[in-house]
Coordinates of C-alpha atoms in Angstrom, one line a residue:
Chain A
A246 CA 1.2 7.7 -14.2
Q247 CA -2.3 6.6 -13.8
S248 CA -5.3 8.8 -14.6
V249 CA -9.1 8.5 -14.6
T250 CA -11.5 10.2 -17.0
Q251 CA -15.2 10.5 -16.2
L252 CA -16.8 11.5 -19.4
D253 CA -19.9 13.1 -18.0
S254 CA -19.9 15.7 -15.3
Q255 CA -23.7 15.6 -14.9
V256 CA -26.3 13.0 -15.8
P257 CA -30.0 13.7 -15.3
V258 CA -32.3 10.7 -15.5
F259 CA -35.9 9.9 -14.8
E260 CA -36.8 7.6 -11.9
E261 CA -37.0 3.9 -12.9
A262 CA -35.0 4.6 -16.1
P263 CA -31.6 2.9 -16.7
V264 CA -28.3 4.8 -16.3
E265 CA -24.7 4.4 -17.2
L266 CA -21.9 6.5 -15.8
R267 CA -18.8 6.2 -17.9
C268 CA -15.2 5.8 -16.6
N269 CA -12.0 5.3 -18.6
Y270 CA -8.6 4.9 -17.1
S271 CA -5.0 5.1 -18.4
S272 CA -2.3 3.0 -16.9
S273 CA 0.7 1.1 -18.2
V274 CA 0.3 -1.6 -15.6
S275 CA -2.6 -3.7 -14.3
V276 CA -5.0 -1.9 -12.0
Y277 CA -7.5 -2.1 -9.3
L278 CA -10.7 -0.1 -10.0
F279 CA -13.3 1.4 -7.7
W280 CA -16.5 3.4 -7.6
Y281 CA -17.2 5.6 -4.7
V282 CA -20.5 7.4 -4.0
Q283 CA -21.0 10.7 -2.2
Y284 CA -24.5 11.5 -1.0
P285 CA -25.3 15.2 -0.3
N286 CA -23.4 16.7 2.6
Q287 CA -21.5 13.5 3.3
G288 CA -18.1 12.0 2.8
L289 CA -17.4 9.4 0.1
Q290 CA -18.1 5.7 0.6
L291 CA -17.2 2.7 -1.4
L292 CA -19.8 1.4 -3.8
L293 CA -18.0 -1.5 -5.5
K294 CA -14.5 -2.5 -6.6
Y295 CA -12.7 -4.7 -9.1
L296 CA -9.6 -6.4 -7.9
S297 CA -9.4 -9.6 -10.0
G298 CA -11.5 -12.5 -11.2
S299 CA -14.9 -11.9 -12.7
T300 CA -15.0 -8.7 -14.7
L301 CA -18.5 -7.9 -13.6
V302 CA -18.9 -6.6 -10.0
E303 CA -22.0 -5.7 -8.2
S304 CA -23.1 -3.6 -5.3
I305 CA -25.7 -4.3 -2.7
N306 CA -28.0 -1.6 -4.0
G307 CA -28.3 -2.8 -7.6
F308 CA -25.4 -1.1 -9.3
E309 CA -22.9 -3.0 -11.3
A310 CA -19.7 -2.2 -13.2
E311 CA -17.8 -4.2 -15.8
F312 CA -14.0 -4.1 -16.2
N313 CA -13.1 -4.0 -19.9
K314 CA -9.3 -4.2 -20.3
S315 CA -9.3 -3.7 -24.1
Q316 CA -11.3 -0.5 -23.8
T317 CA -9.7 0.5 -20.5
S318 CA -13.1 1.2 -19.1
F319 CA -15.1 0.5 -15.9
H320 CA -18.5 1.9 -16.6
L321 CA -21.2 1.9 -13.8
R322 CA -24.7 0.8 -14.6
K323 CA -28.1 0.4 -12.9
P324 CA -31.2 -0.9 -14.8
S325 CA -33.7 1.2 -12.8
V326 CA -32.7 4.2 -10.7
H327 CA -34.5 5.5 -7.6
I328 CA -34.6 9.1 -6.2
S329 CA -32.3 7.9 -3.4
D330 CA -29.6 7.3 -6.0
T331 CA -29.1 11.0 -6.5
A332 CA -25.5 11.6 -5.5
E333 CA -22.0 12.2 -7.0
Y334 CA -20.1 9.2 -8.2
F335 CA -16.4 8.9 -8.4
C336 CA -14.4 6.4 -10.3
A337 CA -10.9 5.6 -9.0
V338 CA -7.8 3.6 -9.9
S339 CA -5.0 2.2 -7.9
D340 CA -1.7 0.6 -8.7
P341 CA -1.4 -3.0 -7.4
S342 CA 2.3 -2.5 -6.6
G343 CA 1.1 -0.1 -3.8
N344 CA 3.6 2.6 -4.7
T345 CA 1.1 5.4 -5.3
P346 CA -2.2 6.5 -3.6
L347 CA -5.6 6.1 -5.2
V348 CA -6.3 8.4 -8.1
F349 CA -9.9 9.7 -8.4
G350 CA -11.8 11.0 -11.4
K351 CA -13.5 14.4 -11.2
G352 CA -16.9 12.9 -10.5
T353 CA -20.3 12.5 -12.2
R354 CA -23.3 14.1 -10.5
L355 CA -26.4 11.8 -11.0
S356 CA -29.7 13.6 -10.6
V357 CA -32.8 11.3 -10.5
I358 CA -35.9 13.1 -11.5
A359 CA -39.3 12.1 -10.2
Chain B
I648 CA -17.9 2.7 16.1
A649 CA -17.0 6.3 15.2
G650 CA -14.8 5.6 12.2
I651 CA -13.3 8.9 11.2
T652 CA -14.1 12.2 12.9
Q653 CA -13.1 15.6 11.6
A654 CA -13.2 19.0 13.4
P655 CA -14.4 21.6 13.0
T656 CA -17.5 20.9 10.9
S657 CA -17.1 24.3 9.3
Q658 CA -15.0 27.4 9.8
I659 CA -14.8 31.0 8.4
L660 CA -11.2 32.2 8.6
A661 CA -9.5 35.6 7.8
A662 CA -6.8 35.5 5.3
G663 CA -3.3 35.2 6.8
R664 CA -4.5 33.3 9.9
R665 CA -3.2 29.9 10.8
M666 CA -5.6 27.0 11.0
T667 CA -5.4 23.3 11.9
L668 CA -8.0 20.8 10.7
R669 CA -8.2 17.8 12.9
C670 CA -8.7 14.2 11.9
T671 CA -8.9 11.1 14.1
Q672 CA -9.6 7.5 13.2
D673 CA -10.4 4.6 15.5
M674 CA -9.9 1.8 13.0
R675 CA -6.1 1.4 13.6
H676 CA -5.6 2.0 9.9
N677 CA -2.0 2.4 8.7
A678 CA -2.7 5.0 5.9
M679 CA -4.3 8.4 6.1
Y680 CA -5.1 11.0 3.6
W681 CA -6.2 14.6 3.2
Y682 CA -8.2 15.7 0.1
R683 CA -9.9 18.9 -0.9
Q684 CA -13.0 18.9 -3.0
D685 CA -13.8 21.8 -5.3
L686 CA -16.7 22.2 -7.8
G687 CA -15.6 21.0 -11.2
L688 CA -12.2 19.7 -10.0
G689 CA -13.3 16.7 -8.1
L690 CA -11.2 15.3 -5.2
R691 CA -7.6 16.2 -5.1
L692 CA -5.0 14.7 -2.7
I693 CA -3.1 17.2 -0.6
H694 CA -0.9 15.0 1.7
Y695 CA -0.9 11.4 2.8
S696 CA 0.8 9.1 5.3
N697 CA 1.6 5.5 4.8
T698 CA 2.2 4.8 8.5
A699 CA 2.8 6.7 11.7
G700 CA 5.9 8.9 11.4
T701 CA 5.9 9.2 7.6
T702 CA 4.2 11.6 5.3
G703 CA 4.1 12.3 1.6
K704 CA 3.0 15.0 -0.8
G705 CA 0.0 14.6 -3.0
E706 CA -1.2 16.5 -6.0
V707 CA -1.8 19.9 -4.3
P708 CA 0.5 20.2 -1.3
D709 CA 1.5 23.9 -1.4
G710 CA 0.3 25.9 1.5
Y711 CA -0.4 22.9 3.6
S712 CA 1.5 20.8 6.1
V713 CA 0.7 17.6 8.0
S714 CA 2.2 15.4 10.8
R715 CA 1.6 11.8 11.9
A716 CA 2.8 11.5 15.4
N717 CA 0.7 8.4 16.1
T718 CA -1.6 6.0 14.2
D719 CA -4.9 7.7 15.0
D720 CA -4.4 11.4 14.3
F721 CA -3.5 13.2 11.1
P722 CA -3.9 17.0 11.5
L723 CA -3.7 19.4 8.4
T724 CA -2.3 22.8 9.0
L725 CA -2.7 25.9 6.9
A726 CA 0.2 28.2 8.0
S727 CA -1.2 31.3 6.5
A728 CA -4.6 30.9 4.9
V729 CA -5.4 32.4 1.5
P730 CA -8.8 32.7 -0.2
S731 CA -7.9 30.0 -2.8
Q732 CA -7.9 27.5 0.1
T733 CA -11.6 27.9 0.5
S734 CA -12.9 24.3 0.0
V735 CA -14.4 21.3 1.6
Y736 CA -11.6 19.1 3.2
F737 CA -12.0 15.4 3.6
C738 CA -9.8 13.1 5.7
A739 CA -9.7 9.4 4.9
S740 CA -8.0 6.3 6.1
S741 CA -7.3 2.8 4.8
D742 CA -5.5 -0.2 6.1
G743 CA -3.1 -0.2 3.2
W744 CA -2.9 0.9 -0.4
G745 CA -3.8 -1.0 -3.5
T746 CA -6.9 -3.1 -2.8
D747 CA -7.9 -1.5 0.4
T748 CA -11.1 0.6 0.8
Q749 CA -10.7 4.2 1.9
Y750 CA -13.0 5.4 4.6
F751 CA -13.9 9.0 4.6
G752 CA -14.8 11.5 7.3
P753 CA -17.8 13.9 7.1
G754 CA -15.7 16.8 5.9
T755 CA -14.8 20.3 7.0
R756 CA -16.1 23.3 5.1
L757 CA -13.5 26.1 5.2
T758 CA -14.1 29.6 4.0
V759 CA -11.1 32.0 3.8
L760 CA -12.0 35.6 3.4

């Protein structure tokens, strides 16, 4: 069975500082990996996803994540955060065979401090 | 384009009462899901449906039931609510599994007293 571990439940960071949100997964098969973001009082929305090809994937708002198969990780990074990045971030993994639904991590709350 | 709508937005319910949370999508997605979100526990899957007419159990199905009579609607019913079902409930849909993005509704905040 697949599982996702988000190592930090909360990450406070000053505005314009870099940030890394960590995600590790466990799976005996190849995987697809996702990061979703939840802004306050809203539902989740897709931030970026890795399906195949280049191991570095980027979002339109400056976030990037790198798939590292040897370390079973998919950490999310941004070189300079803004107040508007304050949100909860969820890492998720899915099975390419399509036999099981998406599995989410418990989330990391990013708080950007002015 | 509405995407996914959920109703009600919030509800306070007495324990033992029956409650149905409504979810409707207009994207003609095949798959739909119900999650509950609790502090410190993240998002947990309650039930899902691959396609109209089929449903499956997720991680925390006890106390909940679902039906999928057509493509667009996926109601979640609490037959006899208990305080531990106090949570924020999210409905989501996707065209398929695997690579497909899930689209989430705005959520229903349910309090069971």
